[in-house]
XYZ file of C-alpha atoms in Angstrom:
325
model
C -19.448 -22.019 -50.343
C -19.927 -18.955 -52.274
C -17.153 -15.771 -52.537
C -19.141 -13.858 -50.259
C -19.755 -16.154 -47.070
C -16.494 -16.779 -47.404
C -14.917 -13.183 -47.239
C -17.521 -12.266 -44.457
C -16.001 -15.333 -42.280
C -12.661 -14.142 -42.969
C -12.981 -10.929 -41.842
C -15.072 -12.065 -38.834
C -11.669 -14.679 -38.427
C -9.508 -11.539 -39.206
C -11.733 -9.585 -35.995
C -11.138 -12.385 -33.612
C -7.553 -12.477 -33.761
C -7.315 -8.829 -32.829
C -9.884 -8.646 -30.246
C -9.223 -11.542 -28.263
C -5.219 -10.823 -27.765
C -6.070 -7.147 -26.772
C -8.335 -8.658 -23.791
C -5.824 -11.133 -22.416
C -3.350 -8.362 -22.491
C -5.887 -6.017 -20.491
C -6.088 -9.352 -17.853
C -2.566 -9.970 -18.023
C 0.085 -8.604 -15.087
C 2.864 -7.444 -16.770
C 4.871 -5.688 -13.572
C 5.133 -6.509 -9.962
C 1.877 -5.332 -8.189
C 1.301 -3.195 -4.665
C -1.049 -3.538 -2.254
C -1.168 -0.491 -0.511
C -2.418 -0.566 3.338
C -2.810 3.098 4.509
C -2.322 2.238 8.324
C 0.541 1.853 10.077
C 1.880 -2.338 9.977
C 0.508 -4.488 13.050
C -3.919 -3.536 12.168
C -6.122 -5.469 10.556
C -5.379 -4.162 6.978
C -2.226 -4.706 7.158
C -2.779 -8.737 8.763
C -4.956 -9.416 5.548
C -2.723 -7.884 2.935
C -0.019 -9.861 4.445
C -2.147 -13.118 3.989
C -3.405 -12.774 0.912
C -0.965 -11.213 -1.174
C 1.536 -14.657 -1.305
C -1.670 -15.943 -2.612
C -1.925 -13.334 -5.342
C 0.762 -13.243 -6.628
C 0.540 -17.415 -6.824
C -3.064 -16.489 -8.989
C -1.543 -13.319 -11.569
C 2.206 -14.900 -11.688
C 3.570 -11.204 -10.572
C 5.467 -10.677 -7.039
C 2.796 -8.459 -4.574
C 4.497 -6.143 -2.354
C 2.409 -4.650 0.405
C 3.215 -0.958 1.060
C 2.361 0.936 4.366
C 1.363 4.514 3.533
C 0.067 5.944 6.554
C -1.730 9.459 7.625
C -4.761 11.103 7.521
C -7.191 8.347 8.604
C -5.754 6.646 5.186
C -6.920 9.103 3.052
C -3.027 9.535 2.010
C -2.778 5.972 0.832
C -6.205 5.846 -0.608
C -5.216 9.444 -2.610
C -2.067 7.508 -4.121
C -3.778 4.583 -5.383
C -6.597 7.072 -6.693
C -4.366 8.818 -8.808
C -2.290 5.702 -10.006
C -2.028 4.422 -13.399
C -5.258 2.049 -14.004
C -4.267 -1.177 -14.881
C -4.988 -2.984 -11.883
C -1.223 -2.862 -10.915
C -2.118 -0.830 -7.649
C -4.561 -2.529 -5.240
C -5.812 -0.572 -2.013
C -6.839 -2.974 1.302
C -8.370 -0.687 3.830
C -11.163 -0.780 6.299
C -13.653 1.271 3.706
C -15.710 2.652 6.707
C -12.982 5.121 6.551
C -13.443 5.828 2.626
C -16.915 6.173 3.767
C -17.046 8.895 6.123
C -13.952 10.852 4.460
C -16.393 12.633 2.026
C -18.114 14.213 5.054
C -15.569 14.697 7.175
C -12.871 16.111 4.881
C -13.368 19.189 2.700
C -9.908 19.357 1.301
C -10.261 16.014 0.067
C -8.000 15.424 -3.150
C -9.786 12.649 -4.740
C -13.326 11.266 -5.486
C -14.259 8.133 -3.461
C -17.092 6.449 -5.640
C -14.956 8.118 -9.088
C -11.801 7.783 -8.560
C -11.500 4.531 -6.941
C -12.393 1.290 -7.910
C -14.269 -1.790 -6.051
C -12.926 -5.524 -6.971
C -14.719 -6.446 -3.692
C -14.791 -7.171 -0.052
C -12.613 -9.315 2.139
C -13.870 -9.693 5.511
C -15.907 -8.479 7.947
C -14.172 -8.097 11.261
C -16.214 -6.966 14.672
C -15.499 -4.102 16.879
C -14.183 -5.268 20.754
C -14.778 -2.748 23.297
C -11.877 -3.396 25.939
C -10.485 -1.862 28.495
C -6.490 -1.784 30.319
C -6.960 -4.218 33.050
C -6.393 -1.349 35.646
C -9.727 0.409 34.935
C -11.982 -0.914 37.288
C -15.079 -2.164 34.912
C -15.267 -5.800 33.510
C -19.321 -5.024 31.816
C -20.846 -2.411 30.733
C -22.507 -1.341 33.057
C -19.520 -0.694 35.183
C -17.480 1.176 32.770
C -20.628 3.327 32.017
C -21.032 3.857 35.580
C -16.941 4.855 35.724
C -17.575 7.115 33.207
C -20.082 9.017 34.360
C -18.655 9.381 38.308
C -15.135 10.379 35.936
C -15.786 12.546 33.016
C -13.031 12.710 31.068
C -11.095 10.509 32.522
C -11.064 7.263 30.567
C -9.038 8.204 27.018
C -10.219 6.181 23.847
C -7.667 5.411 21.178
C -8.655 5.393 18.593
C -6.517 4.437 14.475
C -6.768 8.102 13.669
C -9.057 11.123 13.455
C -12.087 10.000 11.354
C -11.909 6.211 11.558
C -14.889 4.332 12.062
C -13.739 3.552 14.900
C -12.855 7.070 16.583
C -16.513 8.205 14.873
C -18.167 4.715 16.913
C -16.782 5.818 20.233
C -18.107 9.825 19.123
C -21.343 8.443 18.806
C -21.619 6.077 21.855
C -20.500 8.780 24.045
C -23.019 11.014 22.762
C -25.455 8.045 23.034
C -24.546 7.253 26.646
C -24.388 10.241 27.634
C -20.782 9.907 28.882
C -17.545 11.808 28.133
C -14.487 10.715 27.467
C -10.822 11.922 25.751
C -10.336 10.423 22.123
C -6.423 9.607 20.978
C -5.665 9.280 17.931
C -3.013 7.110 17.108
C -1.137 5.783 13.453
C -3.073 2.722 12.829
C -5.320 0.522 14.847
C -2.086 -1.572 16.221
C -0.691 1.473 17.812
C -3.799 2.458 19.634
C -4.268 -1.173 20.996
C -0.531 -0.791 22.267
C -0.991 2.495 23.845
C -4.155 1.147 25.619
C -1.983 -1.870 26.430
C 0.805 0.763 27.803
C -2.024 2.374 30.183
C -0.994 5.547 27.654
C -4.946 5.445 27.172
C -7.438 3.456 29.155
C -9.853 2.176 26.331
C -9.988 0.793 23.083
C -13.077 -0.037 20.586
C -10.862 -1.555 17.549
C -11.244 -4.738 14.758
C -10.799 -7.909 16.023
C -7.679 -9.264 14.128
C -5.396 -6.763 15.705
C -7.114 -6.700 19.287
C -8.457 -10.352 19.910
C -4.370 -11.015 20.736
C -4.034 -8.550 23.830
C -7.499 -9.879 25.367
C -6.287 -13.929 24.362
C -2.950 -12.892 26.822
C -4.656 -10.740 29.134
C -3.796 -7.491 28.154
C -6.575 -6.482 27.650
C -9.902 -7.112 29.088
C -13.211 -7.543 26.595
C -16.016 -5.489 27.202
C -18.471 -5.792 24.577
C -18.147 -7.198 20.860
C -20.295 -5.831 17.924
C -21.481 -8.184 15.213
C -24.979 -10.468 15.228
C -23.636 -13.046 17.851
C -21.037 -13.393 19.774
C -17.391 -14.372 19.056
C -16.131 -17.786 18.514
C -13.062 -16.837 20.521
C -14.127 -14.726 23.058
C -17.840 -16.678 24.360
C -18.135 -15.187 27.429
C -18.284 -11.175 26.078
C -21.286 -10.418 25.498
C -22.724 -8.727 22.313
C -23.467 -5.077 21.930
C -27.015 -5.830 21.228
C -27.224 -8.067 24.481
C -25.447 -5.116 26.067
C -28.052 -2.456 24.769
C -25.692 -0.753 23.194
C -25.893 1.500 19.586
C -24.060 0.182 16.917
C -24.595 -3.302 17.114
C -23.579 -3.702 13.202
C -20.364 -0.911 13.372
C -16.976 -3.238 13.094
C -13.517 -2.898 10.359
C -15.454 -3.813 7.053
C -12.035 -5.037 5.143
C -12.305 -4.447 0.995
C -10.086 -4.445 -1.986
C -9.883 -1.877 -4.604
C -8.070 -0.125 -7.339
C -7.751 2.916 -9.311
C -10.747 4.551 -11.214
C -10.964 3.714 -14.610
C -9.537 0.594 -14.639
C -10.936 -1.614 -17.424
C -13.366 -3.614 -16.339
C -11.756 -6.943 -17.319
C -8.754 -6.600 -15.009
C -11.414 -5.575 -12.162
C -13.125 -8.684 -12.811
C -10.027 -10.654 -12.915
C -8.510 -9.379 -10.130
C -12.375 -10.011 -7.846
C -12.343 -13.922 -9.136
C -8.265 -14.533 -7.835
C -9.347 -13.013 -4.309
C -12.994 -14.764 -4.618
C -10.670 -18.318 -4.545
C -8.434 -17.264 -1.976
C -10.429 -16.140 0.450
C -12.787 -19.730 -0.813
C -9.311 -21.042 0.350
C -10.125 -23.116 4.057
C -6.714 -22.249 5.214
C -7.147 -18.682 4.953
C -10.738 -18.975 6.254
C -8.963 -20.601 9.000
C -6.857 -17.751 9.925
C -9.356 -15.264 9.576
C -11.831 -17.227 11.875
C -8.666 -17.770 14.160
C -8.739 -13.502 14.803
C -12.506 -13.337 15.197
C -13.261 -12.014 11.281
C -15.616 -13.836 8.413
C -14.162 -14.119 4.900
C -17.050 -11.652 2.709
C -16.942 -12.753 -0.983
C -18.976 -11.256 -3.574
C -18.660 -8.947 -6.975
C -17.270 -5.534 -7.411
C -21.162 -4.242 -7.170
C -21.532 -5.282 -3.186
C -18.710 -2.829 -1.908
C -19.940 -0.102 -4.035
C -23.793 -0.459 -2.607
C -21.786 -1.085 0.481
C -20.405 2.313 -0.105
C -23.014 3.962 -1.452
C -25.481 2.931 1.381
C -22.870 4.070 4.244
C -21.198 7.166 3.164
C -24.907 8.695 3.733
C -24.922 7.013 7.154
C -22.054 7.225 8.730
C -22.281 10.941 6.723
C -25.151 11.738 8.436
C -23.473 10.522 12.227
C -20.309 12.421 11.534
C -22.112 15.907 10.476
C -24.540 15.341 13.966
C -21.649 14.490 15.918
C -19.532 17.945 14.365
C -16.694 15.429 14.147
C -13.929 17.727 12.955
C -10.124 16.920 11.614
C -7.129 17.780 13.680
């Protein structure tokens, strides 16, 4: 072997020795990881974060803690992740529908949804459940619409915050059905559900994960569900499409994101670990029990969803004249 060839081989080997550890370091986790849930405890995002966090901890070899930062329709928590160190140690788990409406709803938004947050992967889709307090004299969609028209402004619809997707869905439904009801914001889906159970509000449109237990316990009466087909857990409750309601594809689209400019290899590592967790039968079973469906996929899937729905839901926000408090 000639001297020049030996020298070239040695140079390549030296480069590999330097490059490989740097890639490994970028994918390693050196301290505890936080999953920020920008809503109060007990809602869909919180339930999922606490379901996934122990498995993610095992995968990365570090503690994974869930931190609730509610407020401003998820924007307080999302902003904290957008401004974190871009190393994959700070994650955001939330209904990304709230992210999709934020640019059109908040003129003073302190972060850029499409630049300052890096999608990791979709977690699940959960149909919305339209439900009422049992005291409301309506057990079907026609009965609910008829009651609302006969009693304009009497029904109070609880939501998880002004600008949350369930709030916008309720506004759009009222517009399309020609009814009038009050929209009452709460700090998260769990608080909204409890308010309807107690009778403080009357109606809720909320993710199945947080709402289904109350329906099963007869504390709420299910009226209709979104999604392509009836929920296995509520086979007697018709779909929005069957009831000829608009927005039948609305629901809670839960996604995992991290800080923008996080190294691609770190995002890829997190995405791989997330998809392995979502493939676990016990995880799928627990999500299915609560009416959800796992949605494994690539970071680009979340980006495409956001790009499309920022336009679609933004149009509804503008047409409805929804403004934050």
